[in-house]
Each structure stands twice: as C-alpha cells, then as structure tokens.
GROMACS .gro file of C-alpha atoms in nm:
model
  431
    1UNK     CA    1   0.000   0.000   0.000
    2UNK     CA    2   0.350   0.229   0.082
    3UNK     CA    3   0.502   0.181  -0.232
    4UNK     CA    4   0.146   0.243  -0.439
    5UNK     CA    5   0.068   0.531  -0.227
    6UNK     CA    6   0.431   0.699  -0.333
    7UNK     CA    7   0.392   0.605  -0.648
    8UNK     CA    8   0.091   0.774  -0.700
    9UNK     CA    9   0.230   1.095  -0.537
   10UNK     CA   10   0.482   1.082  -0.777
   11UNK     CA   11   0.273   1.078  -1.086
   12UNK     CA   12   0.078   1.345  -0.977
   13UNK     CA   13   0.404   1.554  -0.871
   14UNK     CA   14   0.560   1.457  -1.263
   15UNK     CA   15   0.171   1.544  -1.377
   16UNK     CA   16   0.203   1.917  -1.228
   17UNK     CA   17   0.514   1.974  -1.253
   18UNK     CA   18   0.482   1.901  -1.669
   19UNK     CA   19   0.183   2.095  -1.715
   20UNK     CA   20   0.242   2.388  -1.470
   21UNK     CA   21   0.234   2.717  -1.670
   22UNK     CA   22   0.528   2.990  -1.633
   23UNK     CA   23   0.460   3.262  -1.523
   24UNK     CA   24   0.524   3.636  -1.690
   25UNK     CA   25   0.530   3.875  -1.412
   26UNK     CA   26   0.463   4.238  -1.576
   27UNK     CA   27   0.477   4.551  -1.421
   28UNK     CA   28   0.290   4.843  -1.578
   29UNK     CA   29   0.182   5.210  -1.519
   30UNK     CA   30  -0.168   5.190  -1.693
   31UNK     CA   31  -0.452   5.310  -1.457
   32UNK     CA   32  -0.801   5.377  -1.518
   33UNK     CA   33  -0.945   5.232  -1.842
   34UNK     CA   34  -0.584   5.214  -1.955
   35UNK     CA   35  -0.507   4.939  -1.675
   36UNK     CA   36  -0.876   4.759  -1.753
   37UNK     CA   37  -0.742   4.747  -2.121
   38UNK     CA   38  -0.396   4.585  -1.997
   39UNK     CA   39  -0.597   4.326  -1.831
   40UNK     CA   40  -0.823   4.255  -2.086
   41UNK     CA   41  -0.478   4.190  -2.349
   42UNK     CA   42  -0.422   4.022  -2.035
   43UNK     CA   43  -0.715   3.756  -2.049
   44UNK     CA   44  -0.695   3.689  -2.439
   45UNK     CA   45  -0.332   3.642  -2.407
   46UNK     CA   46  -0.362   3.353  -2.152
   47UNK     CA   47  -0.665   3.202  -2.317
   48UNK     CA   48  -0.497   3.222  -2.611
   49UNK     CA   49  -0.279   2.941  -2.511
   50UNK     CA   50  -0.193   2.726  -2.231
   51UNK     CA   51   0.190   2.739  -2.158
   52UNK     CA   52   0.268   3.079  -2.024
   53UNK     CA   53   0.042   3.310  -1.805
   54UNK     CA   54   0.088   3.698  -1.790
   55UNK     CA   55   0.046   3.833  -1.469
   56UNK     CA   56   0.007   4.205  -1.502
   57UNK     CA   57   0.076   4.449  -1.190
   58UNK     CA   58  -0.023   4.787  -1.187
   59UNK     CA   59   0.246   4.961  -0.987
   60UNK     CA   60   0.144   5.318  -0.965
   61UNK     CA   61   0.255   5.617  -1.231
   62UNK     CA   62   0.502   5.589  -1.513
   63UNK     CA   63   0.793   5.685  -1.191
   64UNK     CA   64   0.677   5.488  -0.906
   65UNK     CA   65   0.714   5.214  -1.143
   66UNK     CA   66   1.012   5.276  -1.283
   67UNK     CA   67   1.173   5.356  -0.901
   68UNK     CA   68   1.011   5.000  -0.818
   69UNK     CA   69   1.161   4.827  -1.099
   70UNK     CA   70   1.511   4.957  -1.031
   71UNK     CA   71   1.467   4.850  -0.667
   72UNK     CA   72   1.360   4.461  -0.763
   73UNK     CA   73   1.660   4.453  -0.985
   74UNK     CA   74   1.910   4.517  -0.738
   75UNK     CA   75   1.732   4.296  -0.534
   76UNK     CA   76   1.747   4.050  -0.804
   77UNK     CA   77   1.348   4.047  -0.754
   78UNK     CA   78   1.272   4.181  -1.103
   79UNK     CA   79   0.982   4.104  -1.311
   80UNK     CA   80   1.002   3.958  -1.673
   81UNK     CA   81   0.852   4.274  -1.797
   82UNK     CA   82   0.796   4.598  -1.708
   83UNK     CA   83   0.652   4.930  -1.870
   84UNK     CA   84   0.916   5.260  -1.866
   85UNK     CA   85   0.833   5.608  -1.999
   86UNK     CA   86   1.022   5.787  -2.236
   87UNK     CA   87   1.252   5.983  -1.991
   88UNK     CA   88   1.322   5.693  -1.839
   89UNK     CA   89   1.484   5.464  -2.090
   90UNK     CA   90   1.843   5.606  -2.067
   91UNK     CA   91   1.834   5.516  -1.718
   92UNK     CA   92   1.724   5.103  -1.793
   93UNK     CA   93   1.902   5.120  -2.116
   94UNK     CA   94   2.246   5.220  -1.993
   95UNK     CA   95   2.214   5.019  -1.675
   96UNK     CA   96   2.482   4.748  -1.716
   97UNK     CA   97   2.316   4.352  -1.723
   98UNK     CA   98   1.933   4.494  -1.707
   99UNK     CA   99   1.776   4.395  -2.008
  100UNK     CA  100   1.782   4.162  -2.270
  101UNK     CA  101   1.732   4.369  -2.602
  102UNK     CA  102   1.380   4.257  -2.732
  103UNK     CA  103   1.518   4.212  -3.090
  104UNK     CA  104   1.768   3.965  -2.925
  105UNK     CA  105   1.476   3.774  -2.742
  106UNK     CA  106   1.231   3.788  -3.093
  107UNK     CA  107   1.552   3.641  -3.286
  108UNK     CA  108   1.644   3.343  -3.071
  109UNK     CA  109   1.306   3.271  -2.926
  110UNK     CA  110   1.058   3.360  -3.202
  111UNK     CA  111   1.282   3.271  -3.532
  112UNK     CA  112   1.326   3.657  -3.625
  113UNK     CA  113   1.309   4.021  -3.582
  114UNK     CA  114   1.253   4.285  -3.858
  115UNK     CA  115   1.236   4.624  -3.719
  116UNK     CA  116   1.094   4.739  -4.077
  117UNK     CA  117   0.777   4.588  -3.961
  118UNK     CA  118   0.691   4.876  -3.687
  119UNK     CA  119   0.614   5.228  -3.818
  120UNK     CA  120   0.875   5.484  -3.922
  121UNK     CA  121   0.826   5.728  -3.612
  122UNK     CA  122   0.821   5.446  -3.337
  123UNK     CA  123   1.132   5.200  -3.437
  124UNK     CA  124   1.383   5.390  -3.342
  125UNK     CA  125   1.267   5.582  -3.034
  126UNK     CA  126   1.382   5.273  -2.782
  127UNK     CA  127   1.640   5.149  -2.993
  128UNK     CA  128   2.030   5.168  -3.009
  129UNK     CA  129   2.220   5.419  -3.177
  130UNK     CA  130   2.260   5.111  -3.435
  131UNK     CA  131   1.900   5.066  -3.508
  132UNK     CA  132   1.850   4.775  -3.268
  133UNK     CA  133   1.542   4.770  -3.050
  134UNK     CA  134   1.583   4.764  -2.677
  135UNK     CA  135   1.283   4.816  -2.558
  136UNK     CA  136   0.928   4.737  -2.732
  137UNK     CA  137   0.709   5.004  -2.827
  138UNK     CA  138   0.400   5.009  -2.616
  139UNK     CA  139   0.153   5.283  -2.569
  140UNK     CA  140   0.269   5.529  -2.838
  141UNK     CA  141   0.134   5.842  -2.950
  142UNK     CA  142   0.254   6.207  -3.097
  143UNK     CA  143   0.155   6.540  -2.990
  144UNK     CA  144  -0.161   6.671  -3.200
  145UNK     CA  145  -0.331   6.954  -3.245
  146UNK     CA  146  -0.711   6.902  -3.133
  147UNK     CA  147  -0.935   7.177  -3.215
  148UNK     CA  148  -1.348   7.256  -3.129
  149UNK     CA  149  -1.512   7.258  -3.455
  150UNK     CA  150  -1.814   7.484  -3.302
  151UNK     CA  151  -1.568   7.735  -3.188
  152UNK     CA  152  -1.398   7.776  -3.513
  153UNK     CA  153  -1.682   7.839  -3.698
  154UNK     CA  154  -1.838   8.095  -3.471
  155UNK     CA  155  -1.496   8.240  -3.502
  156UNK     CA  156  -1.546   8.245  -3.876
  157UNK     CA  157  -1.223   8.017  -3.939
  158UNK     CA  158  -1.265   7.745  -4.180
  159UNK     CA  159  -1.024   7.498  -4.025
  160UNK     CA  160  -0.746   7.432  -3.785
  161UNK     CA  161  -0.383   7.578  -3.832
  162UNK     CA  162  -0.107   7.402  -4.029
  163UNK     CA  163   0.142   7.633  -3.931
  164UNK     CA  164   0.247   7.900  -3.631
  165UNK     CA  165   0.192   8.172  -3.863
  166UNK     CA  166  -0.145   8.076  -3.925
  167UNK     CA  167  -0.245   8.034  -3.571
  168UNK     CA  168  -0.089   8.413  -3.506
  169UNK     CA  169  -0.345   8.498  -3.772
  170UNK     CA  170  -0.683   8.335  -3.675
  171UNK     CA  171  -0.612   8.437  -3.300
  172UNK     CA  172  -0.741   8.719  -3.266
  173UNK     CA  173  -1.091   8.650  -3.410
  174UNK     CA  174  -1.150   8.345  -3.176
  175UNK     CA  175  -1.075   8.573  -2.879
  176UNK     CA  176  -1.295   8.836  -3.041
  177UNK     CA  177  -1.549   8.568  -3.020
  178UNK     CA  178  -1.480   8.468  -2.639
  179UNK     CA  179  -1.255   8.219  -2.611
  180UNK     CA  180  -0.883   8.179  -2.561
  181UNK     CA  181  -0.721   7.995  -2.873
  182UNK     CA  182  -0.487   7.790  -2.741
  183UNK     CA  183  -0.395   7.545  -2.421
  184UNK     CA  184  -0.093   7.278  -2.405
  185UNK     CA  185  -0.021   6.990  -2.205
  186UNK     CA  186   0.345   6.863  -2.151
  187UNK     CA  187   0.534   7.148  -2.273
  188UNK     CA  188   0.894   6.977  -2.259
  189UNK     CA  189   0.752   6.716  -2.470
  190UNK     CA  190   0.575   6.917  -2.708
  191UNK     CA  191   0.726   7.276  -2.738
  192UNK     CA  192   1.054   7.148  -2.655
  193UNK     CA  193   1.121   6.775  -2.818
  194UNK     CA  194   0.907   6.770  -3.081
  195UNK     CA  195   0.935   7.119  -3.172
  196UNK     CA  196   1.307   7.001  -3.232
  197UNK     CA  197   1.192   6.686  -3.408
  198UNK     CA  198   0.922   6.895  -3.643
  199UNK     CA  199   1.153   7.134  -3.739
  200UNK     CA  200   1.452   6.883  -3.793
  201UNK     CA  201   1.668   7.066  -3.506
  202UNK     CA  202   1.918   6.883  -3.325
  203UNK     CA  203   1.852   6.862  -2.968
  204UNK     CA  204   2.143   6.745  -2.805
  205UNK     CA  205   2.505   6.638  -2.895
  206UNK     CA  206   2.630   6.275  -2.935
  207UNK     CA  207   2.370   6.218  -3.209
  208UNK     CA  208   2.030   6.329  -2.947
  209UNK     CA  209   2.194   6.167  -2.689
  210UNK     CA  210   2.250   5.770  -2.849
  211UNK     CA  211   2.600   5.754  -2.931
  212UNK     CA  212   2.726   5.891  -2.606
  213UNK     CA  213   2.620   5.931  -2.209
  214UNK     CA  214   2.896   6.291  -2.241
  215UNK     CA  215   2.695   6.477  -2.392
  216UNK     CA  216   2.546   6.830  -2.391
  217UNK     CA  217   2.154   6.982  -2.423
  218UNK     CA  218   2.137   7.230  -2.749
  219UNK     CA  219   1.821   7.366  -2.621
  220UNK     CA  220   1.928   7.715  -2.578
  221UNK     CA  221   1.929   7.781  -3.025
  222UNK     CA  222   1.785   8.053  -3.172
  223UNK     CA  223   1.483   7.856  -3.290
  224UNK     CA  224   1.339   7.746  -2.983
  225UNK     CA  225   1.405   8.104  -2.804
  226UNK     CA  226   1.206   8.292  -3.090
  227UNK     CA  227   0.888   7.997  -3.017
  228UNK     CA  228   0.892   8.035  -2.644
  229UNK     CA  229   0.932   8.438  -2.731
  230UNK     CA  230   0.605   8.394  -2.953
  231UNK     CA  231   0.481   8.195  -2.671
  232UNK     CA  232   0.492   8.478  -2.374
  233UNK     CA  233   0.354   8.687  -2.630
  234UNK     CA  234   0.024   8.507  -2.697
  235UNK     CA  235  -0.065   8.436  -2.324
  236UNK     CA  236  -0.010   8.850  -2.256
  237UNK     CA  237  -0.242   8.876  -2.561
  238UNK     CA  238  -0.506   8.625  -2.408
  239UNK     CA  239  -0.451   8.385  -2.705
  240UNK     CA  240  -0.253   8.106  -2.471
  241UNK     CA  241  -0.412   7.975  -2.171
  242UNK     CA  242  -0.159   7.757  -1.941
  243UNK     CA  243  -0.377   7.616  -1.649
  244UNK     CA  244  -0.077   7.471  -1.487
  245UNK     CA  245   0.177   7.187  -1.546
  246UNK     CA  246  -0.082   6.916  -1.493
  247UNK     CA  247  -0.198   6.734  -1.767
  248UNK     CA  248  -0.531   6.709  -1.702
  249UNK     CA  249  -0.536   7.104  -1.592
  250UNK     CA  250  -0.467   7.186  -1.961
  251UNK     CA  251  -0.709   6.952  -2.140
  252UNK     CA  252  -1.000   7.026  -1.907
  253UNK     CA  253  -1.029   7.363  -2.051
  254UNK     CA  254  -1.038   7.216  -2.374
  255UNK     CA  255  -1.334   6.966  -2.279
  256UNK     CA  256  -1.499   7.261  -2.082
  257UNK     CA  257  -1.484   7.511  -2.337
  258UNK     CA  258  -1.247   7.763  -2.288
  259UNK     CA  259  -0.983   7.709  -2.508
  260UNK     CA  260  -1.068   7.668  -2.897
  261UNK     CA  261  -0.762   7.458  -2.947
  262UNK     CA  262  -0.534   7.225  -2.728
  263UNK     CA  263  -0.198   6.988  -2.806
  264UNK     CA  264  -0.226   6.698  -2.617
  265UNK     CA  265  -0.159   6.359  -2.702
  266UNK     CA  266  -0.305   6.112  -2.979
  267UNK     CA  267  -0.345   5.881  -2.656
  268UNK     CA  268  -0.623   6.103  -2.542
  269UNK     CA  269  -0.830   6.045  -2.855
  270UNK     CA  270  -1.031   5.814  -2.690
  271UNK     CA  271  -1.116   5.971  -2.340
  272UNK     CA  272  -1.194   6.301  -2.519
  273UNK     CA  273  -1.445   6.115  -2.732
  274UNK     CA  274  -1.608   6.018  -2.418
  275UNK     CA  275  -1.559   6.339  -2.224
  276UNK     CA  276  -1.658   6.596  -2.483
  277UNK     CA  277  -2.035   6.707  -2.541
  278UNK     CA  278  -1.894   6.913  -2.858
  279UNK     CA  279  -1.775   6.816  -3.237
  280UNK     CA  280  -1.412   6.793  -3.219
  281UNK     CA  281  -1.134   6.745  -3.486
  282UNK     CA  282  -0.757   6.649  -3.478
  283UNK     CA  283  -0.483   6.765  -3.735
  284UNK     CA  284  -0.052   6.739  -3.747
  285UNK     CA  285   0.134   6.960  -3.499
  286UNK     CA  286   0.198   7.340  -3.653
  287UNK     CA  287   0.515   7.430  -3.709
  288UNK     CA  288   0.704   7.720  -3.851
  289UNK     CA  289   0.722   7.852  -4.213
  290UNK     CA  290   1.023   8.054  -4.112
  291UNK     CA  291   1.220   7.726  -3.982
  292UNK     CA  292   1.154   7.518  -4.220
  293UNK     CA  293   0.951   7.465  -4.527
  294UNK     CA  294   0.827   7.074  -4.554
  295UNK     CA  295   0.792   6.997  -4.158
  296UNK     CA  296   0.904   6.694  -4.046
  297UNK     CA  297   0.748   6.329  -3.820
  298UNK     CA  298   0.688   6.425  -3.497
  299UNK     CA  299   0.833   6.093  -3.262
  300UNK     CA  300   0.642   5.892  -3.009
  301UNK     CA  301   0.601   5.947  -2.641
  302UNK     CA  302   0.433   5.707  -2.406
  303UNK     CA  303   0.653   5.393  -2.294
  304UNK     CA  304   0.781   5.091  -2.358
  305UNK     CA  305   0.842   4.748  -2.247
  306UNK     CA  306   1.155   4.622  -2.159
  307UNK     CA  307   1.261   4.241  -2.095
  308UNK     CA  308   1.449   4.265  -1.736
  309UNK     CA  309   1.754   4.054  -1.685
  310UNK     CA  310   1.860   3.753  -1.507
  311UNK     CA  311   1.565   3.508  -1.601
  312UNK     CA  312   1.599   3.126  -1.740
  313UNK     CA  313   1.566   3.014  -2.079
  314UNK     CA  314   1.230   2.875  -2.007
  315UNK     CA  315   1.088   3.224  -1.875
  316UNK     CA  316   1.318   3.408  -2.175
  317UNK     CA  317   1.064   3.222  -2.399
  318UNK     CA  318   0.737   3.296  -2.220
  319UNK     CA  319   0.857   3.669  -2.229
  320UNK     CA  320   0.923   3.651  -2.581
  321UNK     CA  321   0.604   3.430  -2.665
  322UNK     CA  322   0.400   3.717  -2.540
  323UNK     CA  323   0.575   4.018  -2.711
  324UNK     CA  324   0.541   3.855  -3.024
  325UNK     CA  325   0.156   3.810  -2.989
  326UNK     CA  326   0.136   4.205  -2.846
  327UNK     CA  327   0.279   4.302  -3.148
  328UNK     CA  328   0.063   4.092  -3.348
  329UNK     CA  329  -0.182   4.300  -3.600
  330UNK     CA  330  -0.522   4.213  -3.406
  331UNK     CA  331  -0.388   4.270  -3.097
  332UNK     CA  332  -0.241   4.602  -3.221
  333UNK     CA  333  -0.537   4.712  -3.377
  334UNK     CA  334  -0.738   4.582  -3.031
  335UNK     CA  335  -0.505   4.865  -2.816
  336UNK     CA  336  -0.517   5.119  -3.074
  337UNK     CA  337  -0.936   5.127  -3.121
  338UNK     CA  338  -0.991   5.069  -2.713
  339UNK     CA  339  -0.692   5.320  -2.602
  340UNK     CA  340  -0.630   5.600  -2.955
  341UNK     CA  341  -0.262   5.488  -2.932
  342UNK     CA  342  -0.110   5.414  -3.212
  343UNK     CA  343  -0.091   5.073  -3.351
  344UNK     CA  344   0.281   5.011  -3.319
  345UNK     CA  345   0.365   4.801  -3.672
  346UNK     CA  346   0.284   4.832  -4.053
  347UNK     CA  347   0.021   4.542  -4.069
  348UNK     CA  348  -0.176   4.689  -3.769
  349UNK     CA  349  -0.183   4.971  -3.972
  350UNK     CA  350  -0.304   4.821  -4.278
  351UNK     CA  351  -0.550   4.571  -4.086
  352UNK     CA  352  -0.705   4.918  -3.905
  353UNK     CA  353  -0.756   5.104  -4.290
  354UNK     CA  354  -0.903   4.742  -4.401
  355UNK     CA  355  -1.143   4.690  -4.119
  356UNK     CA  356  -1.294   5.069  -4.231
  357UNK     CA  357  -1.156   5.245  -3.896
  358UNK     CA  358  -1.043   5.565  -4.007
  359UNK     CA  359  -1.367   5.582  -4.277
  360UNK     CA  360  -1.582   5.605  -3.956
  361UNK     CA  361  -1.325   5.720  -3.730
  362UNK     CA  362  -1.057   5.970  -3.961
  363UNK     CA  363  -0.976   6.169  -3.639
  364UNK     CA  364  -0.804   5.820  -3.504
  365UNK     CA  365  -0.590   5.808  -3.831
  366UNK     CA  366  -0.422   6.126  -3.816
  367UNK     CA  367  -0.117   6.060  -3.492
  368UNK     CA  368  -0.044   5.771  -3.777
  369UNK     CA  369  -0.024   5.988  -4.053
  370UNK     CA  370   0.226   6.252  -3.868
  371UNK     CA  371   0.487   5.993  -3.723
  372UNK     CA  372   0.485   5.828  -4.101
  373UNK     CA  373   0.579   6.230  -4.233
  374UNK     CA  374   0.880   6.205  -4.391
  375UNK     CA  375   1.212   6.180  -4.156
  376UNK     CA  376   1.515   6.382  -4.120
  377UNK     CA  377   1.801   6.332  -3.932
  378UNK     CA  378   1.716   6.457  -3.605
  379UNK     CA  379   1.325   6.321  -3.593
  380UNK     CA  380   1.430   6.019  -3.406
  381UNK     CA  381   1.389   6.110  -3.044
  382UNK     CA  382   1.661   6.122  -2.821
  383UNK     CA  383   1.823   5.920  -2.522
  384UNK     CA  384   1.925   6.158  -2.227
  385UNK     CA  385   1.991   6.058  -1.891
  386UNK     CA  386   1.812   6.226  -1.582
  387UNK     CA  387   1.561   6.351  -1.807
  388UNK     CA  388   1.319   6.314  -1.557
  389UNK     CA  389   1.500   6.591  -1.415
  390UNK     CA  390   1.567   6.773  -1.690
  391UNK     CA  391   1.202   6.866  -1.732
  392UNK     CA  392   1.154   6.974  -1.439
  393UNK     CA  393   1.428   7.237  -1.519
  394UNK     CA  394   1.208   7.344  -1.779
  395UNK     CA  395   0.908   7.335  -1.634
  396UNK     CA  396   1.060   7.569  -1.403
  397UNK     CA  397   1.185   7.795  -1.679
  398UNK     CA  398   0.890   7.827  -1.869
  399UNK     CA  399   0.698   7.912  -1.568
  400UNK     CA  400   0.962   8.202  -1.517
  401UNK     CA  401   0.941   8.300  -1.853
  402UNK     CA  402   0.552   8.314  -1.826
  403UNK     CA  403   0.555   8.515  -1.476
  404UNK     CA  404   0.809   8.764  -1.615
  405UNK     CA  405   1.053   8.660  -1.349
  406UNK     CA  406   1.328   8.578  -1.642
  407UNK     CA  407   1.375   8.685  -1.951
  408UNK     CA  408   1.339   8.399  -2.255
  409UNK     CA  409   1.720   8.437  -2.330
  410UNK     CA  410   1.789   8.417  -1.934
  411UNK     CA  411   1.541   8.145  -1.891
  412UNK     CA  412   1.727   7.931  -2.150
  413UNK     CA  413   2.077   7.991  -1.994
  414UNK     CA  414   1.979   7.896  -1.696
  415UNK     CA  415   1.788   7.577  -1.851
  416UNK     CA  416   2.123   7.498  -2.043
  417UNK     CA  417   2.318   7.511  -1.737
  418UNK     CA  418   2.125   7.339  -1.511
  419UNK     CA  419   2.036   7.054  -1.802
  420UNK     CA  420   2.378   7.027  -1.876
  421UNK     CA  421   2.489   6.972  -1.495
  422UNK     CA  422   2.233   6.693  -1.484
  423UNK     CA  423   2.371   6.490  -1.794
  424UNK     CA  424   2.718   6.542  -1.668
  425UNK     CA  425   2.606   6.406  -1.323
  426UNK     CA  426   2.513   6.101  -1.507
  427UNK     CA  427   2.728   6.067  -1.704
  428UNK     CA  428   2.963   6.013  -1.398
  429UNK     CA  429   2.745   5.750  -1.260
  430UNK     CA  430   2.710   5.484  -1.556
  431UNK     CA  431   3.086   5.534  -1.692
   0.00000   0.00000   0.00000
C-alpha cells in the first residue's frame, strides 16, 4: 500500500510539474481604463494558449514604477517585464546587465526580428544608436493639435492651423469671439522635443543623446528662443491659456470650453471622445514657415516594455512568446481602437484602414499619418539621462518666462546650465 501510495504521489508531482504554466510577471503604469485594457490583453493572451500566463501588476505612475523596478533589480526580484516612460529609458538602457534587447529575445526565441515591420516614427525611439530595438514600443502616440469645430466656426475660421503663422493669424478672431485659442499639455515634450523633431533641429550632442552618455543639451538655439518668445507673447495677448503643469489642468479647458484649441496627445483620442459634449477634430502639430519649409514626423512618447535581466531560458521564452503576440496586428489594432494609441507596426496599420476604422473614425488616423511624415536626421527622439530631471528644469523655466521673473534668453541659460549639470552628473554614474 507504501510503495502504491508513493507512487501515485509521484505521478501526480511529474503530472504538475509538466503541465504547470510559467509565469510572466509584468509591471505596468496603466490606470483607469488604460489598466482595464492591460488586463483585458491580459485575459486573451492567456486564453490564447496554455503554456505561459501573464500576470500584469499595476504599480502606480510611469515613476513609481520605474523607481520600483530599479529597486527589484538590485534585489534581483525583477519582473520579466515591465513598462518605462520615455525619460526613463536612458536610465534602464544604460544600466549594465538589465535587459535583454527585445530584438535579441524575438531572434532566438521567435525565429526573427525585422524592425521594418513597426512604423517609421516608433522603431527607433527605444532602440540603439545602431538601429536595434531595446525596448518594445507600447503605448505610443505624438503630440496633435485638437481643435473645437463649433468654436472655429463661430470664429469664422474654416479649419485648424497648419502652421504657427497661421495660428498668429486666426487668433485674434477666436478671442474676439470669447474664447482663448490655445492650451498645451506637456510642454517639454511638445514645445521642446518635438518642436526640435518637427523642425529637424538637433537637440542634443552625441547624435540626441545615443552615441554617447557625455553629452550636452542644445536647447538654448535661436529657434526654440524665438517659439517660447512667440509663446509669452500670446498668453499676454489672451490667445494662450496655461492652467498649470498638470496634464489634465490643460485639457479640461479644452473639454470645458475655454480654449478653442489644445496639443495633447493622440493617446487622449479616446477619453476626449467620451468626455466631450462638442464636435471635435484632430490635425498634425503646426510648425514654422520661417524654420523650415516641408515639416518633419513628430516621434512617439508614451513607454515601452523592456525584458528585465537575469531570467531562465524557459521564462526568456514565455517573455518573448507574449511580445510577439502584443505586437501581433489584431492585438495592435485591439489597443489602438480601445486606447487612440497608435498601432505600433505596418500590418496593424493596414489591418485598421481594411477593417474601415479611419472611414468612420478619420480623427483616429491622423497621430499615424504625422509619425509616417517624412524623416530627417534629427526626428528620431533622443536618449538623455536624468531627463526626468531635466524637465523639471524646464518646467521651471517656462513658468519664469511666463511670470516675467526671467527673460526667454535668461530662462534658456539657466535651462542649459542646469540641463547640462544633470547629464554630466550622469554621465559620472554609468561610466
């Protein structure tokens, strides 16, 4: 009765241990519908198939979960995946032994990685300075202009701005008619990097910030002081409205009415459709006539995931197994119609302009459009450490150019210095 009675343990202890599923452990930053989304990727991932299960954890805002990622790592208590912003991938991508590139992990675990496959403005964004992907595009999007269609057309204006110039010029009629034109959210991402990336301006040395860590910010140009001059200029006039670095702050005015016009994200597509009670419209991000004559892609913001470190072959796979479905056409196409980011690859793309999205839903089309604009040498996004950091600095100086405490060409020194001191800081600590 012993030796059956062991036996039989046995079996079932083989039986479990063959079939038990590995576990993905991914750590994200998407709350609110965003997170409900992640979950429900989540749930037709793991019914999908039955030899890896994703376990997604919501650990608070894009820093809190960066700041708990870099904690787990160094006590070797890192998940498989986890979600970092934008500023935040010099930190994980120049941290020695963190990651496993994901075009690595596609290529030995998936049979191949092609990073012509993913749209021109989001392949390069999180890769190296040679083109190869670190980090896996995940919510992207690209500043747009959105705009109230009633407003305009009380304001007599036909349609949106394509340009600066044309905005100076349809100003003063939509404040004639009771309204400040313009609000902004995120104005180091959007007056700052992607005015650089729009007008094909460098924005830092070592190549944006990829070939090097020693580098140097080359904010402080002519360009970008004659904007932020412009800038100061329209709020005195009442055309800009800046309701305070929140994002939310800004957009609210838009989706109660006071502003005709706000730059925000293609990410918000979707919650404005819900939040609005008015016709809006979307269209590219102006730029200036007097920089440059054929503007250039905008690059994405949002974040990425990034395969941590210091797993087994057998969890390398599951990782891999599961970025290869995310980046899959349906489940592209699933994030970008339930979230209005973009779909990350070509065939998502195409499958979204198939399905008859953007015939019913053009608006959703348009944060495609700009990041496919044609490129230029500086539209690639950069790779700065202590950027985090770094926009705070110019928070701080565009707040100080707004209050009249500095001048724009003193605000910008001091943003130059201070920047600088930062990248040099780190600099120090990864070499």
């Amino acid at each position: 009765m012993r030796t059956l009675t062991l036996l039989t343990a046995g079996i079932a202890t083989f039986a479990t241990g063959a079939w038990a599923q590995t576990e993905i452990q991914f750590w994200h930053a998407m709350g609110g519908r965003l997170g409900e989304v992640v979950e429900e990727v989540a749930e037709k991932y793991n019914a999908s198939q039955s030899d890896y299960v994703l376990v997604p954890t919501y650990k608070g805002g894009y820093e809190d979960t960066m700041t708990a990622g870099i904690a787990a790592f160094r006590a070797s208590q890192q998940p498989h995946l986890i979600q970092i912003f934008d500023a935040g991938a010099a930190t994980i991508i120049n941290a020695p032994g963190a990651t496993i590139p994901v075009a690595d992990l596609l290529e030995q675990y998936e049979g191949g990685f092609d990073a012509s496959d993913y749209i021109e403005g989001v392949r390069n964004f999180y890769a190296d300075s040679e083109g190869k992907m670190i980090g896996m595009p995940f919510n992207s999007s690209t500043p747009l202009l959105y705009y109230n269609k009633e407003i305009l057309a009380e304001a007599g204006i036909d349609a949106p701005p394509s340009t600066w110039e044309e905005f100076e010029a349809m100003a003063p009629a939509i404040k004639e008619a009771g309204y400040q034109a313009l609000a902004q959210s995120h104005s180091p991402w959007i007056f700052s990097e992607n005015f650089h990336s729009r007008h094909n301006l460098q924005l830092a040395t070592g190549n944006n910030g990829f070939d090097s860590t020693d580098v140097e910010i080359l904010y402080n140009n002519d360009a970008m002081k004659q904007h932020w001059t412009k800038v100061k200029e329209w709020l005195d006039a009442g055309y800009y409205g800046f309701y305070g670095r929140g994002w939310g702050d800004n957009q609210d005015a838009f989706v109660q009415k006071k502003v005709a016009m706000w730059l925000g994200s293609s990410g918000s597509f979707g919650g404005l459709k819900a939040s609005t009670d008015f016709e809006f419209g979307t269209t590219y991000l102006p730029y200036w006539e007097a920089i440059i004559d054929e503007p250039k892609a905008t690059f994405i913001g949002g974040a990425a995931l990034f395969a941590m470190a210091g797993k087994s072959d057998e969890e390398n796979a599951a990782t891999a197994d599961f970025l290869n479905y995310l980046a899959s056409p349906e489940v592209q196409y699933f994030w970008h119609r339930e979230t209005g980011y973009v779909p990350i690859t070509n065939a998502a793309y195409e499958l979204a302009k198939s399905d008859g999205y953007y015939e019913s839903t053009p608006d959703a089309e348009i944060g495609v459009l700009q990041l496919n604009q044609p490129a230029g040498e500086w539209t690639k996004g950069y790779r700065l450490g202590f950027y985090v950091q770094i926009r705070e600095v110019m928070y701080n100086a565009y707040e100080d150019i707004f209050s009249g405490t500095a001048t724009v060409d003193e605000a910008f020194a001091t943003m130059e210095e201070e920047a600088n001191a930062l990248l040099d800081r780190f600099n120090a600590t990864v070499n």
